[in-house]
GROMACS .gro file of C-alpha atoms in nm:
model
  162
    1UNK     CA    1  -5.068   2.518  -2.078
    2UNK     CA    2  -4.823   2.446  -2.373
    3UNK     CA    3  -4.557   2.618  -2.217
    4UNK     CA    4  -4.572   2.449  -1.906
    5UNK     CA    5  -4.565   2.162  -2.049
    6UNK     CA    6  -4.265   2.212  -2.215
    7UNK     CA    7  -4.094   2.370  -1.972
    8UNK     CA    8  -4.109   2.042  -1.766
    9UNK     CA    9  -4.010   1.891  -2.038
   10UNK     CA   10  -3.701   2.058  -2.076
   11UNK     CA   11  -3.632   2.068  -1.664
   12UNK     CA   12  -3.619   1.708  -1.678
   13UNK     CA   13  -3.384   1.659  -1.980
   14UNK     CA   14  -3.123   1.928  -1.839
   15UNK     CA   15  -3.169   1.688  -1.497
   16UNK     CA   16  -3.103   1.416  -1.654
   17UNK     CA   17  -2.785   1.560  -1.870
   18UNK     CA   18  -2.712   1.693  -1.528
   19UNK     CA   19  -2.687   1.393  -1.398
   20UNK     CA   20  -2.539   1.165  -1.644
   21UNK     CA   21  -2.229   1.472  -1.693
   22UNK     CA   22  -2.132   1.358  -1.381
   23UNK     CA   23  -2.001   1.502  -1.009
   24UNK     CA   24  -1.735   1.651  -1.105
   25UNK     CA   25  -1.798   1.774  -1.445
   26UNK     CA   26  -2.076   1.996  -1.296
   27UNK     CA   27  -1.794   2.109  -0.990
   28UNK     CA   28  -1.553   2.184  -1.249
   29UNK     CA   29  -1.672   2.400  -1.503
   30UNK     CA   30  -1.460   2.628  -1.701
   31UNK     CA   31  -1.544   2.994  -1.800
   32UNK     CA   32  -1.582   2.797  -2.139
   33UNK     CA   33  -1.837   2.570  -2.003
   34UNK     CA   34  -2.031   2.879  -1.835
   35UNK     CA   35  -2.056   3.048  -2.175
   36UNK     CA   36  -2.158   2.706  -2.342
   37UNK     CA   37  -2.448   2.654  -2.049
   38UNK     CA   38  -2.534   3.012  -2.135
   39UNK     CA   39  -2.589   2.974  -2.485
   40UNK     CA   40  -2.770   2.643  -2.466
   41UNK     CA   41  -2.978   2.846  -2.205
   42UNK     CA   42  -3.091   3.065  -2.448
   43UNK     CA   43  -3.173   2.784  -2.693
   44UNK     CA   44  -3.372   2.633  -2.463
   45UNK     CA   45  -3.540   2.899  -2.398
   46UNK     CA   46  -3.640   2.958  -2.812
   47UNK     CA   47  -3.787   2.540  -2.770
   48UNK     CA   48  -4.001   2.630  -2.419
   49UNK     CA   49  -4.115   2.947  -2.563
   50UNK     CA   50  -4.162   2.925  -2.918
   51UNK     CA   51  -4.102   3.311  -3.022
   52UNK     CA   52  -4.356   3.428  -2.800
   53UNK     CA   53  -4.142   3.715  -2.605
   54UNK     CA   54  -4.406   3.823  -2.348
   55UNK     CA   55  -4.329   3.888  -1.967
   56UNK     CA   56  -4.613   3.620  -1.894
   57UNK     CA   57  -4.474   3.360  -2.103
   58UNK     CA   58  -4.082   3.417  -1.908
   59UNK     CA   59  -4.280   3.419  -1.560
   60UNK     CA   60  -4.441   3.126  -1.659
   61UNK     CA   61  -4.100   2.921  -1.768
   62UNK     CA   62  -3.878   2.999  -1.474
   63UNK     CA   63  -4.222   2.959  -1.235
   64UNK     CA   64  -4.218   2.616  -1.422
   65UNK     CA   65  -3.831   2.556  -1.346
   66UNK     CA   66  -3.868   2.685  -0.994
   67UNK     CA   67  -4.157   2.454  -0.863
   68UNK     CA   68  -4.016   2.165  -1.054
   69UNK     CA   69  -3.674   2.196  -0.887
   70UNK     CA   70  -3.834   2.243  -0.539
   71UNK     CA   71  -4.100   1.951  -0.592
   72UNK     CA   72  -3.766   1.757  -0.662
   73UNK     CA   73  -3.614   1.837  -0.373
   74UNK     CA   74  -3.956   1.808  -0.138
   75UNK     CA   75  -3.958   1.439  -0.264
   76UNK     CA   76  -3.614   1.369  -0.218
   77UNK     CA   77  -3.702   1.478   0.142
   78UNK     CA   78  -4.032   1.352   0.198
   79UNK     CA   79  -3.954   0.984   0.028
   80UNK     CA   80  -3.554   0.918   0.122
   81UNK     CA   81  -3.554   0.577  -0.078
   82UNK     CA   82  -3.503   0.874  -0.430
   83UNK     CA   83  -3.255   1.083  -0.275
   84UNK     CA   84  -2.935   0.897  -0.446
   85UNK     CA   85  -3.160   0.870  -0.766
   86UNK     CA   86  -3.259   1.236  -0.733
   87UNK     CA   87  -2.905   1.348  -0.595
   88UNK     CA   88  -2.639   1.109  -0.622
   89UNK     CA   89  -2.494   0.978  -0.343
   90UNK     CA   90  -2.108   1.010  -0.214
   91UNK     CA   91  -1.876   0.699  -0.308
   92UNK     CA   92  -1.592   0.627  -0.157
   93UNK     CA   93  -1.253   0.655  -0.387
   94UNK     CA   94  -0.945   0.614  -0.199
   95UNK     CA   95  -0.987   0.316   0.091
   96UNK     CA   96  -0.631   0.253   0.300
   97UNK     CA   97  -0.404   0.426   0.084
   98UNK     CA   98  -0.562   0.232  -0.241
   99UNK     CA   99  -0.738   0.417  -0.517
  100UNK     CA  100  -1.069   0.198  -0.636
  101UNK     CA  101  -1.048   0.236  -0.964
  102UNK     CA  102  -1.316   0.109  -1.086
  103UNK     CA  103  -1.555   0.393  -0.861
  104UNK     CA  104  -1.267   0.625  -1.064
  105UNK     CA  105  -1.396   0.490  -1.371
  106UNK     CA  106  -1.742   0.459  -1.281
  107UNK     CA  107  -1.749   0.823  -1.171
  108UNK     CA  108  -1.525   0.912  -1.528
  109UNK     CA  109  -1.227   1.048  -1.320
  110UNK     CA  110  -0.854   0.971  -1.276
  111UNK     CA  111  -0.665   0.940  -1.010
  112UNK     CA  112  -0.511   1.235  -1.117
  113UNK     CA  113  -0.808   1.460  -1.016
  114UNK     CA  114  -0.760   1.238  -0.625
  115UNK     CA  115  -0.436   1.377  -0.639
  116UNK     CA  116  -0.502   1.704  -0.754
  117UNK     CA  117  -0.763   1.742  -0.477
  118UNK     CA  118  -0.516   1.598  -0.200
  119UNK     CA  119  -0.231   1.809  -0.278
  120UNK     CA  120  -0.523   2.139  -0.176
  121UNK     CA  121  -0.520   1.960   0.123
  122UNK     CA  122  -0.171   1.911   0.213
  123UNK     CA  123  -0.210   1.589   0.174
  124UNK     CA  124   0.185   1.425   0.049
  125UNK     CA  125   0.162   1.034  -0.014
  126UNK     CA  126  -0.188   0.838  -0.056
  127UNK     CA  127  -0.078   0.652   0.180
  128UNK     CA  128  -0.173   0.894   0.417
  129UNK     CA  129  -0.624   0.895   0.318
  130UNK     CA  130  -0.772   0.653   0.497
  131UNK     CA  131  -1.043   0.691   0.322
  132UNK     CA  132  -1.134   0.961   0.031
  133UNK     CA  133  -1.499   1.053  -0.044
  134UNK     CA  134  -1.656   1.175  -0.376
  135UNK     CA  135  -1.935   1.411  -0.213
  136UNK     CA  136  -2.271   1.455  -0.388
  137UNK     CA  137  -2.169   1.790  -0.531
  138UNK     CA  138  -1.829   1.650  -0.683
  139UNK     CA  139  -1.641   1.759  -0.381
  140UNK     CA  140  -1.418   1.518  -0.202
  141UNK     CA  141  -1.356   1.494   0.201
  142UNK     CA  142  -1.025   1.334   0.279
  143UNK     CA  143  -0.988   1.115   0.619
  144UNK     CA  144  -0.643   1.029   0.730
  145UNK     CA  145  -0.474   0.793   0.884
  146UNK     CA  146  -0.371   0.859   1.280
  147UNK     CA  147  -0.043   0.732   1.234
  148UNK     CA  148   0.051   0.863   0.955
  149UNK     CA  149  -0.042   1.212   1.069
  150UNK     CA  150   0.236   1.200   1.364
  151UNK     CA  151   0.514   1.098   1.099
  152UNK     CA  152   0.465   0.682   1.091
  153UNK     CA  153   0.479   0.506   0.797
  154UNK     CA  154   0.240   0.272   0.760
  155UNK     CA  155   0.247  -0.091   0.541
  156UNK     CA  156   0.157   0.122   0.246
  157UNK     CA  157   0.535   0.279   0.253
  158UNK     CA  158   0.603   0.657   0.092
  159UNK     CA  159   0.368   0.704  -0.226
  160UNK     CA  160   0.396   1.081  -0.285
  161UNK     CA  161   0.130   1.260  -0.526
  162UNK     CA  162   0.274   1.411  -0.798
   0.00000   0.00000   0.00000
């Protein structure tokens, strides 16, 4: 029973650092981060554990891990009210042609990484998104503007990404 206890334990804090790393931060990880999440995967393990090795002990940690991610996602489901608490929810970034900074900010990115992301798209001049999402998993979905996609300029004038 001590191990399943601690094992939820430990789900919930790597939720909540999860979480608080942010959308992007989890989209974006490096081969550095990987080996990082790694490591602190095996010191996790050493805390849920505590030096007992056995094959029941491991079934009974990831078993733990398992059910607690799916009872997450059953009452994100079941109750829709916790979804954004449970999984974030998109935000828009871009609206018109104008970055919101203060979603930037909120979400700790720059417009850099709205450029960045554009440019993949084909996307030349903000002026051109209508309207730029930040998806739950730290994607983004561009939308943009009719007239600007048949060569018009809108009021926004030529603002290419660089």
């Amino acid at each position: 029973m001590d191990i399943l206890i601690r094992s939820l334990v430990i789900f919930l804090f790597l939720w909540l650092v999860v979480r608080v790393g942010g959308k992007r931060e989890v989209a974006q990880l490096t081969a550095f981060d990987m080996i990082l999440l790694i490591t602190v995967g095996d010191l996790v393990s050493q805390g849920i554990v505590q030096e007992d090795y056995s094959l029941t002990t491991a079934v009974i940690a990831v078993a733990t891990f398992a059910v607690a991610g799916l009872a997450l996602g059953s009452l994100a489901q079941r109750f829709p009210g916790f979804r954004p608490w449970l999984a974030g929810r998109a935000r828009i970034v871009v609206r018109d042609g104008e970055p919101l900074l203060d979603v930037l900010r909120g979400e700790r990115m720059t417009i850099q990484d709205v450029h960045e992301a554009a440019r993949r798209q084909g996307i030349r001049r903000l002026s051109d998104i209508e309207l730029c999402v930040l998806e739950t998993d730290g994607s983004f979905s561009f939308f943009t503007d009719e007239a600007h996609d048949e060569g018009g300029r809108g009021a926004q004038g030529d603002h290419r990404l660089t």
